[in-house]
């Protein structure tokens, strides 16, 4: 009989990709998920005879692949699958064609593979042919995979959804920031593996690094380190200053695709610039692309507790100025990280599910700027001894805040001890909706509840260790807290604050009984100060001051109006447009001080986006965009950027010039949708005065010619 010769191979990319939920990445090349069969077809010079013809399949990934490292697999053609191992089985013969089902185990290394076939020619001779290449990904649809997520609704959200929202701002002024993840856009899958190949672990030992890519915990930690560039040729360079002249302001990004493509095209030069929401959104793109269910989570009033003592100290002087501190501890207005879904075989039972991963460079973990995975369940239960970086994340959502009056080079008195001011409104996008979901309860028990305080004390004992006995912080916890005050003070906004207008506030003061002064009038002097509030939780120099004298009899209530003129803040705010108004009241009769605070967020003008007709692949879709400048000043150097996976290839940019106060700009343009299904158009208008005027429009695209 003539020797068996291979004529051609068909990897059946189109069919396999659809069965493996990778069709959005394209149908031209084979992209499959581990722990799931895929079928290929081989065409030979004659019919295949299973009794006498012997063929062996060889799959290889990474440099110098070996079976010992798990980066090379050889497996014979058999009639039935051999368990959770590489196998070729369930074949059918049709004339000179052989259809074979290939299976990859749930423990397989992810990455780009070459697939070869070795045909035995008898008498010890054989011929090896390259069948082609394929990419192997994690498989959250398979119960055998460590990233298994048993809900199709959740899989559609956390793997297949290529747009979403990042929540920013302030706990009382939460802003949804639309983001184009674009994990299925052309070339993104290759860039994800390029990121892994530029990691320090790969550069030190490429073969070993590749062999560890079967482990989702390892892959997550590598990606967490590689999204920032503090240790390596990572994707993004962080910048928390205000000079973005050598790159783009973090507020000017509206999607991950442009960032990842720029990084790749630049040979691994970090892209300028990112802050927490950009780092987390890009990591979400990479992890969803690799097949790990991932979401973006925002924590409002997020503690950065560098010394792990579970307390953040804030200082004000007697003029109500919030003082800078030399300590690295801070309370961010908000901080954004990721959660990835996985089984934690490295932890005791009970800590599977969502795990915190944070690519923003805050603290090192095993020598690199990365964070996690930290089990959300471990955080909730205060099990801070469990890896990775659980104490740091626990403090981000649970630290206590102590506010001090500072003067003469020392802390004079405690103005407030807040046990529930950190870790507020922990938020993510709701599944199948554009609404925000509050997930604070998954991180901690209700504030002030017996369970929450019990968990806090357990975590503090573990974190403080030998410092615990002499810790002034724990002494403070055991104390009864601040003493009664004879006056209650509150600051309210008299009307909705608008950028470009004077800001009107009202001080409400009410005399109440206290043990020291149960009756009689109380005199106090309230010194007010307004400062620009930075994203990092710090402030700039005062931009407004005022002093108010009050005398209150028992039971009396007084209101005083305060006005913060536009001229005081017009050139003083950062892109976040946040102002902190603080007041320190000195009570003459007691000599003690009181603090009153009000944070103000100034809303930018709103975009309107309308679509005139039904969206169809390849057919012109007219989009109307309008923006009215509701401010009292012109917006200069306006630029518009449109983005949206499946709607636009890349980005569309336009210069809009200057938008005069009170005027409206109208833009009309045609898009030609590229893919069917739910899509989101994101529009960002930036100006010299305002960086983040952003809007979005959900668009459902039907197939070409659909009735």
XYZ file of C-alpha atoms in Angstrom:
707
model
C 0.000 0.000 0.000
C 1.230 3.514 -0.847
C 2.512 5.652 1.986
C -0.023 8.030 3.533
C 0.746 11.616 2.519
C -0.880 14.794 3.802
C -2.254 16.991 1.033
C -3.907 19.757 3.090
C -5.455 20.589 6.459
C -8.568 22.601 7.331
C -8.646 23.861 10.928
C -12.307 24.850 10.426
C -11.783 28.159 12.196
C -15.221 29.550 11.440
C -17.151 26.629 12.936
C -14.789 26.064 15.872
C -14.576 29.728 16.838
C -18.347 30.005 16.986
C -18.567 26.895 19.190
C -15.837 28.284 21.463
C -17.361 31.790 21.805
C -14.422 33.432 20.040
C -16.171 34.388 16.792
C -16.034 38.072 17.778
C -12.239 37.882 17.414
C -12.681 36.848 13.786
C -13.197 33.661 11.819
C -9.974 33.605 9.792
C -7.765 31.870 12.350
C -8.398 29.236 14.993
C -8.981 30.577 18.523
C -10.278 27.963 20.979
C -10.781 27.493 24.705
C -9.221 24.746 26.792
C -11.249 21.804 28.116
C -13.436 21.810 24.997
C -13.179 19.776 21.792
C -12.642 21.258 18.343
C -12.721 19.551 14.983
C -10.202 19.676 12.138
C -10.205 18.003 8.757
C -7.160 16.385 7.113
C -6.952 15.533 3.411
C -4.599 12.682 2.451
C -3.302 11.095 -0.730
C -5.487 8.028 -0.085
C -8.078 6.862 2.442
C -6.875 6.615 6.040
C -6.776 3.068 7.488
C -7.021 3.118 11.260
C -5.539 -0.336 11.677
C -2.349 0.207 9.691
C -1.822 3.994 9.478
C -0.300 5.657 12.543
C -0.441 9.393 13.097
C 0.674 11.445 16.094
C -0.369 15.014 16.856
C 2.101 17.504 18.348
C 1.018 20.791 19.963
C 3.682 23.254 21.113
C 3.733 26.707 22.675
C 6.478 29.053 23.833
C 10.242 28.864 23.366
C 11.924 25.453 23.752
C 8.687 23.574 24.466
C 8.934 20.357 26.499
C 6.439 17.833 27.783
C 7.973 18.175 31.253
C 7.022 21.872 31.371
C 3.587 21.260 29.834
C 4.395 23.390 26.782
C 4.540 20.396 24.409
C 1.959 17.650 24.011
C 2.146 14.563 21.795
C -0.926 12.392 21.463
C -2.000 9.522 19.230
C -5.213 9.234 17.275
C -7.565 7.020 19.294
C -11.160 5.940 18.930
C -12.325 7.579 22.172
C -11.158 10.490 24.345
C -8.773 9.562 27.147
C -10.012 11.755 30.023
C -8.759 15.258 30.845
C -5.622 15.079 28.700
C -4.604 16.158 25.203
C -6.300 13.769 22.814
C -7.328 13.204 19.201
C -10.394 10.994 18.869
C -13.917 10.566 17.504
C -12.616 10.529 13.944
C -14.646 9.886 10.822
C -13.318 8.854 7.416
C -14.822 10.139 4.180
C -12.889 9.034 1.082
C -9.438 10.657 1.427
C -10.544 12.964 4.231
C -10.213 12.414 7.963
C -12.267 14.485 10.420
C -10.744 14.480 13.918
C -11.891 15.896 17.255
C -9.023 17.392 19.268
C -9.338 18.011 23.006
C -7.202 20.193 25.260
C -7.191 19.620 29.034
C -8.410 22.204 31.553
C -4.837 22.383 32.884
C -3.339 23.307 29.492
C -1.078 26.329 29.134
C -2.823 29.210 27.361
C -1.134 30.891 24.427
C -0.365 30.627 20.701
C 0.330 27.056 19.590
C 1.693 25.316 16.529
C -0.075 22.089 15.586
C 1.841 19.393 13.719
C 1.149 15.849 12.588
C 3.688 13.043 12.377
C 2.852 10.248 9.932
C 4.676 6.936 10.442
C 6.065 5.589 7.166
C 7.105 2.180 8.511
C 10.579 0.822 9.332
C 11.146 3.667 11.813
C 10.629 6.438 9.269
C 8.147 9.259 9.700
C 7.232 12.614 8.169
C 6.142 15.653 10.177
C 3.830 18.288 8.685
C 2.732 21.649 10.055
C -1.062 21.745 10.152
C -1.285 25.345 11.267
C -1.447 27.506 14.362
C -4.105 28.183 16.969
C -4.557 30.247 20.126
C -5.712 28.554 23.329
C -7.603 30.559 25.983
C -9.105 30.023 29.433
C -12.610 28.544 29.283
C -15.174 29.946 31.744
C -17.847 27.794 30.042
C -16.139 24.568 31.195
C -16.787 23.162 34.671
C -13.260 21.724 34.642
C -11.560 25.109 34.194
C -10.458 27.205 37.182
C -12.320 30.204 35.732
C -15.652 28.371 35.350
C -18.623 30.709 35.797
C -21.910 28.748 35.768
C -24.203 31.429 34.357
C -24.659 32.326 30.702
C -26.041 35.746 31.670
C -22.897 36.517 33.691
C -20.643 35.156 30.933
C -22.277 37.454 28.401
C -21.516 40.389 30.721
C -18.062 39.529 32.048
C -16.507 37.869 28.959
C -18.474 38.874 25.864
C -19.470 42.467 26.676
C -16.946 44.774 25.012
C -18.093 48.037 26.568
C -19.134 49.177 30.017
C -18.859 51.903 32.631
C -16.242 52.993 35.099
C -17.659 54.883 38.082
C -15.806 58.033 39.076
C -16.216 61.237 41.043
C -17.257 61.373 44.682
C -19.438 59.182 46.886
C -22.274 61.726 46.656
C -21.696 62.632 42.995
C -21.003 59.330 41.244
C -20.460 59.693 37.498
C -20.721 56.782 35.018
C -17.766 56.996 32.621
C -18.464 54.927 29.464
C -15.508 52.830 28.321
C -14.810 50.827 25.170
C -13.043 47.642 26.306
C -12.757 46.342 22.736
C -11.290 42.966 23.705
C -12.340 41.443 20.380
C -10.874 44.147 18.145
C -8.303 43.133 15.570
C -4.877 42.385 17.012
C -5.860 42.742 20.681
C -5.475 39.015 21.419
C -1.902 39.130 20.058
C -1.127 42.215 22.156
C -2.350 40.379 25.285
C 0.287 37.670 24.755
C 2.833 40.331 23.847
C 2.175 41.797 27.315
C 2.887 38.418 28.932
C 6.055 38.080 26.827
C 7.414 41.425 28.019
C 6.955 40.604 31.694
C 10.006 40.345 33.925
C 9.304 36.674 34.670
C 9.314 35.871 30.939
C 12.488 37.875 30.287
C 14.236 36.063 33.160
C 13.124 32.547 32.206
C 10.922 32.336 29.084
C 10.326 28.586 29.175
C 9.322 28.535 32.841
C 7.121 31.628 32.448
C 5.213 30.009 29.579
C 4.767 26.806 31.552
C 3.030 28.753 34.353
C 0.385 30.169 32.033
C -1.911 27.272 32.839
C -2.430 28.945 36.241
C -4.923 31.825 36.285
C -3.495 33.190 39.563
C -0.051 33.465 37.953
C -1.424 35.084 34.782
C -3.443 37.623 36.793
C -0.423 38.653 38.835
C 1.707 39.086 35.716
C -0.941 41.212 33.999
C -1.466 43.293 37.165
C 2.250 44.146 37.123
C 2.421 44.712 33.357
C -0.464 47.180 32.994
C 1.634 49.733 34.917
C 5.229 50.517 33.937
C 6.859 51.027 37.334
C 9.036 47.891 37.095
C 8.971 46.917 33.438
C 7.959 47.830 29.881
C 4.367 47.967 31.054
C 1.444 49.372 29.121
C 0.752 52.648 30.950
C 2.758 55.281 32.743
C 0.961 56.760 35.726
C 0.729 60.518 36.246
C -1.062 62.062 39.222
C 0.262 65.560 38.643
C -1.255 68.136 36.330
C 1.276 68.320 33.502
C 0.237 65.967 30.717
C 2.056 67.845 27.934
C 4.167 64.796 27.022
C 1.134 62.579 26.506
C -2.621 62.473 26.988
C -4.453 63.370 30.179
C -5.973 60.210 31.709
C -9.360 61.907 31.218
C -8.889 61.969 27.446
C -8.965 58.184 27.019
C -12.323 56.579 26.344
C -11.246 53.033 25.534
C -8.499 50.438 25.840
C -7.900 49.664 22.161
C -6.016 52.856 21.286
C -3.831 52.437 24.379
C -2.944 48.791 23.680
C -2.258 49.413 19.989
C -0.068 52.413 20.784
C 1.919 50.360 23.307
C 2.431 47.527 20.826
C 3.311 49.800 17.891
C 5.862 51.583 20.094
C 7.692 48.358 20.860
C 6.577 48.287 24.464
C 7.148 51.938 25.353
C 4.688 52.860 28.139
C 1.741 54.947 26.960
C 1.326 58.329 28.669
C -0.750 58.701 30.858
C -2.951 56.617 33.114
C -4.637 56.837 36.479
C -6.531 54.143 38.359
C -9.611 53.935 36.132
C -7.459 53.693 32.982
C -5.234 50.966 34.486
C -8.264 48.948 35.611
C -10.191 49.358 32.350
C -7.201 48.199 30.280
C -6.691 45.210 32.586
C -10.374 44.340 32.142
C -9.835 44.263 28.372
C -6.818 41.955 28.669
C -8.392 39.527 31.139
C -11.712 39.241 29.272
C -9.743 38.659 26.085
C -7.765 35.829 27.716
C -11.026 34.262 28.926
C -11.139 35.282 32.597
C -14.490 36.751 33.765
C -13.606 40.292 34.835
C -15.338 43.462 35.964
C -14.253 46.967 36.945
C -14.998 48.064 40.521
C -14.903 51.566 42.037
C -14.376 52.170 45.755
C -15.334 55.663 46.928
C -13.237 57.202 49.709
C -10.585 54.560 49.248
C -7.791 54.348 51.806
C -4.144 53.967 50.855
C -2.816 52.672 54.165
C 0.924 52.349 53.515
C 1.894 51.486 57.095
C -0.853 48.851 57.545
C -2.091 50.296 60.866
C -5.717 50.527 59.687
C -5.997 54.231 60.372
C -5.637 57.260 58.122
C -4.796 60.571 59.790
C -6.002 63.857 58.306
C -4.934 67.265 59.638
C -6.581 70.710 59.661
C -5.236 73.915 61.130
C -7.219 76.431 63.194
C -8.158 78.330 60.019
C -9.857 75.199 58.587
C -7.086 74.596 56.043
C -6.586 70.907 55.223
C -2.858 70.413 55.606
C -0.522 68.384 53.400
C 1.114 65.440 55.126
C 4.505 63.815 54.702
C 2.951 60.385 55.251
C 2.109 58.255 52.241
C -1.284 57.414 53.738
C -4.183 59.079 51.930
C -7.876 58.764 51.190
C -8.582 58.830 47.460
C -11.931 60.344 46.436
C -12.334 57.100 44.535
C -10.098 54.244 43.465
C -10.757 51.714 40.718
C -9.617 48.090 40.560
C -10.660 44.808 38.951
C -12.375 41.668 40.124
C -11.593 38.408 38.329
C -13.615 35.239 38.844
C -11.677 32.066 39.644
C -11.247 29.014 41.837
C -8.463 29.528 44.410
C -6.814 26.136 44.770
C -4.016 27.855 46.703
C -6.413 28.893 49.511
C -8.505 26.924 52.028
C -12.055 26.061 50.896
C -14.572 28.908 50.770
C -12.588 31.646 49.037
C -13.420 30.999 45.387
C -15.300 33.528 43.264
C -14.450 37.194 42.823
C -10.852 38.179 43.516
C -9.492 41.744 43.683
C -6.687 42.587 41.252
C -5.302 46.099 41.109
C -2.877 47.183 38.357
C -2.488 50.740 39.703
C 1.026 51.027 41.177
C 0.490 51.773 44.879
C 2.544 49.237 46.841
C 4.845 46.378 45.865
C 3.848 42.733 46.149
C 6.766 40.260 46.140
C 8.959 43.072 44.844
C 6.766 44.314 41.977
C 4.065 46.964 41.754
C 0.975 44.751 41.535
C -1.862 43.707 43.801
C -3.878 40.522 44.176
C -5.613 38.269 43.635
C -7.204 38.887 47.036
C -10.406 36.968 47.737
C -13.390 39.274 48.248
C -14.795 36.721 50.716
C -11.515 36.829 52.678
C -11.713 40.623 52.779
C -15.276 40.492 54.112
C -14.312 38.047 56.857
C -11.076 39.851 57.816
C -8.922 36.848 56.862
C -6.033 39.152 56.039
C -3.389 36.408 56.322
C -4.526 34.847 53.034
C -2.605 35.728 49.844
C -2.310 37.917 47.920
C -2.176 41.467 49.384
C -5.392 40.987 51.362
C -4.324 43.344 54.218
C -3.824 46.220 51.774
C -7.212 45.740 50.100
C -8.915 45.221 53.459
C -7.597 48.609 54.602
C -8.770 50.257 51.362
C -12.381 49.549 52.287
C -12.222 49.363 56.097
C -9.611 51.706 57.564
C -10.769 54.230 60.152
C -10.256 57.955 59.621
C -8.980 60.186 62.422
C -9.170 63.957 61.810
C -6.835 66.078 63.937
C -6.605 69.773 64.748
C -2.970 70.691 64.197
C -1.087 73.736 65.462
C 2.278 74.738 66.838
C 3.904 71.714 65.228
C 1.728 69.169 67.006
C -1.697 67.539 67.031
C -3.888 69.476 69.473
C -7.126 67.476 69.573
C -9.200 64.922 67.700
C -11.904 66.634 65.650
C -13.476 63.396 64.458
C -12.956 59.641 64.532
C -14.898 58.138 61.630
C -15.301 54.379 61.636
C -17.519 54.312 58.550
C -16.237 57.039 56.229
C -13.937 54.806 54.137
C -15.046 52.205 51.613
C -18.301 53.794 50.451
C -20.608 52.987 47.533
C -18.407 50.192 46.139
C -19.777 50.037 42.602
C -19.729 48.101 39.355
C -21.890 47.975 36.242
C -25.098 46.020 36.733
C -25.383 42.835 34.675
C -27.354 43.357 31.463
C -28.030 47.011 32.288
C -26.478 50.470 32.114
C -27.287 50.985 35.803
C -24.812 51.040 38.680
C -24.781 48.160 41.169
C -23.726 48.774 44.779
C -21.646 45.758 45.897
C -20.396 47.175 49.229
C -22.072 44.310 51.119
C -19.831 41.764 49.376
C -16.778 43.504 50.881
C -17.998 44.138 54.430
C -20.841 43.722 56.871
C -23.086 46.756 57.473
C -21.111 49.641 58.995
C -21.298 49.699 62.772
C -22.920 46.263 63.011
C -21.540 43.803 65.603
C -20.251 41.592 62.759
C -18.407 44.487 61.108
C -16.709 45.618 64.324
C -15.829 42.017 65.222
C -14.227 41.443 61.818
C -12.418 44.778 62.111
C -10.927 43.864 65.480
C -9.885 40.422 64.169
C -8.165 41.989 61.147
C -6.497 44.664 63.270
C -5.053 42.033 65.627
C -3.579 40.156 62.667
C -2.258 43.275 60.922
C -0.846 45.117 63.944
C 0.677 42.046 65.564
C 3.286 43.002 68.173
C 2.390 46.686 67.744
C -1.093 46.002 69.036
C -0.488 46.307 72.778
C 0.909 49.827 72.562
C -1.056 51.019 69.547
C -2.651 54.449 70.181
C -5.026 53.534 67.368
C -6.474 50.578 69.274
C -6.553 52.673 72.434
C -8.656 55.119 70.458
C -10.963 52.299 69.327
C -11.502 51.259 72.928
C -12.271 54.803 74.027
C -15.797 56.183 74.052
C -15.033 58.489 71.106
C -15.418 62.245 71.001
C -17.153 64.094 73.831
C -20.511 65.793 73.459
C -20.536 69.149 71.718
C -23.010 71.917 72.638
C -23.661 72.834 68.981
C -24.538 70.888 65.845
C -23.167 72.334 62.593
C -24.085 71.442 59.011
C -23.212 72.935 55.618
C -25.751 72.728 52.784
C -25.799 73.912 49.190
C -28.440 76.604 48.705
C -28.752 75.742 44.990
C -27.317 73.315 42.432
C -23.665 74.240 41.878
C -22.708 75.119 38.300
C -19.224 75.696 37.009
C -18.889 79.355 36.071
C -21.374 80.556 38.735
C -21.016 81.773 42.320
C -21.553 78.921 44.779
C -24.133 79.561 47.499
C -24.033 77.665 50.791
C -25.961 77.757 54.044
C -24.560 77.092 57.496
C -27.076 75.512 59.866
C -26.173 75.802 63.552
C -28.296 74.343 66.338
C -27.739 74.611 70.098
C -28.165 71.270 71.874
C -27.745 70.133 75.472
C -24.454 68.723 76.670
C -23.206 67.674 80.087
C -20.783 70.604 80.498
C -23.204 73.359 79.439
C -26.780 72.126 79.733
C -28.195 75.665 79.470
C -27.257 79.213 78.572
C -25.888 80.803 75.411
C -22.843 79.510 73.564
C -20.497 81.715 71.557
C -18.437 80.398 68.694
C -16.234 81.625 65.847
C -16.376 79.597 62.637
C -13.479 79.991 60.197
C -14.232 78.723 56.698
C -11.830 77.755 53.956
C -12.351 76.399 50.415
C -9.699 74.317 48.642
C -9.461 72.421 45.384
C -9.973 68.741 46.184
C -7.623 66.457 44.274
C -8.387 62.905 43.121
C -5.705 61.710 45.553
C -7.704 63.163 48.456
C -5.248 66.003 49.005
C -5.941 69.695 48.472
C -4.380 72.820 47.029
C -3.813 76.141 48.769
C -6.947 77.951 49.998
C -8.938 79.795 47.333
C -11.514 81.401 49.663
C -11.816 82.198 53.372
C -14.573 83.583 55.568
C -15.218 84.049 59.283
C -18.600 83.900 61.027
C -19.424 84.797 64.679
C -22.421 83.041 66.248
C -24.188 83.175 69.594
C -26.820 80.515 70.256
C -29.198 80.138 73.171
C -30.364 76.684 74.209
C -32.695 75.220 71.555
C -31.959 78.039 69.111
C -31.268 77.328 65.434
C -29.487 79.796 63.112
C -28.864 79.812 59.358
C -26.152 81.895 57.732
C -25.628 82.295 53.979
C -22.157 81.985 52.491
C -21.098 82.876 48.947
C -18.035 81.484 47.169
C -17.537 83.740 44.109
C -16.670 82.261 40.707
C -13.628 84.534 40.460
C -12.139 82.793 43.487
C -12.130 79.348 41.871
C -12.248 79.905 38.086
C -8.570 79.132 37.404
C -7.911 77.098 40.514
C -9.660 73.744 39.957
C -8.296 70.515 38.518
C -10.042 68.489 35.825
C -12.138 66.760 38.513
C -13.842 70.115 39.364
C -14.166 69.320 43.080
C -14.065 71.826 45.941
C -13.849 71.080 49.658
C -15.353 73.707 51.966
C -14.258 73.163 55.563
C -15.091 75.052 58.734
C -13.462 74.964 62.162
C -15.679 76.313 64.972
C -14.005 77.298 68.227
C -16.445 77.212 71.169
C -15.514 80.032 73.574
C -17.015 78.394 76.660
C -15.212 75.032 76.253
C -12.102 76.022 74.322
C -12.721 72.999 72.094
C -13.068 72.901 68.320
C -15.557 71.394 65.897
C -15.243 70.501 62.209
C -17.848 70.879 59.453
C -17.198 69.774 55.860
C -18.916 70.052 52.479
C -17.564 68.693 49.205
C -18.910 70.287 46.028
C -18.847 68.748 42.555
C -19.314 71.037 39.553
C -21.166 69.359 36.720
C -19.920 69.771 33.136
C -22.402 70.453 30.311
C -24.210 67.385 28.974
C -23.926 65.872 25.501
C -26.972 64.759 23.528
C -26.558 61.884 21.052
C -29.350 60.771 18.740
C -29.485 58.073 16.066
C -32.028 58.658 13.336
C -32.715 55.168 12.038
C -32.163 51.450 12.554
C -28.522 50.356 12.641
C -27.522 47.770 10.043
C -24.105 46.299 9.257
C -22.430 48.169 6.388
C -25.253 50.685 5.983
C -24.838 54.397 6.719
C -26.103 55.299 10.191
C -26.685 59.036 10.724
C -25.613 60.234 14.184
C -26.580 63.653 15.615
C -24.455 65.078 18.441
C -25.208 68.364 20.173
C -23.559 70.226 23.024
C -24.772 73.445 24.613
C -22.194 75.437 26.530
C -24.169 76.215 29.678
C -21.163 77.856 31.314
C -20.553 81.574 31.550
C -17.204 81.243 29.750
C -16.212 80.035 26.280
C -14.790 76.541 25.786
C -11.654 76.814 23.661
C -9.665 74.261 21.624
C -12.575 71.812 21.601
C -11.882 68.362 20.150
C -14.278 65.445 19.721
C -13.322 61.751 19.727
C -15.780 58.972 18.831
C -15.145 55.337 19.680
C -17.146 52.126 19.797
C -16.226 48.522 19.067
C -18.325 47.060 16.292
C -19.349 50.553 15.158
C -16.023 52.233 14.364
C -12.642 50.803 13.414
C -10.396 52.662 15.852
C -11.426 56.263 16.510
C -12.895 59.266 14.690
C -11.510 62.678 15.719
C -12.735 66.192 14.889
C -11.593 69.682 15.864
C -14.560 71.815 16.925
C -12.773 75.112 17.639
C -14.266 77.437 20.277
C -17.755 77.087 21.727
C -19.028 80.452 22.944
C -20.918 80.638 26.249
C -24.610 79.923 25.768
C -24.136 78.590 22.217
C -24.833 75.100 20.882
C -22.663 73.072 18.504
C -24.429 70.541 16.242
C -22.493 67.694 14.608
C -23.851 65.200 12.090
C -21.889 62.257 10.744
C -22.410 58.821 9.248
C -21.137 55.593 10.777
C -21.013 52.239 9.006
C -21.517 49.550 11.690
C -19.147 46.595 11.442
C -20.716 43.934 13.680
C -24.192 42.826 14.748
C -25.480 42.922 18.312
C -25.462 45.374 21.218
C -22.927 48.162 20.722
C -22.114 51.430 22.437
C -21.013 54.678 20.821
C -18.837 56.794 23.109
C -18.329 60.513 22.492
C -15.727 62.572 24.339
C -15.426 66.330 23.903
C -12.377 67.937 25.516
C -11.482 71.604 25.800
C -8.827 73.658 27.490
C -11.318 74.516 30.240
C -13.042 71.125 30.627
C -11.471 67.744 29.866
C -14.385 65.398 30.386
C -17.605 66.199 28.565
C -18.688 62.683 27.781
C -21.757 60.925 26.457
C -22.780 57.565 25.084
C -25.523 55.926 23.055
C -26.476 52.244 23.125
C -27.094 50.970 19.592
C -28.393 47.573 18.497
C -27.012 46.556 15.099
C -28.818 44.049 12.873
C -27.301 41.961 10.079
C -27.079 43.383 6.579
C -30.367 42.948 4.748
C -32.233 41.773 7.860
C -35.964 42.401 7.630
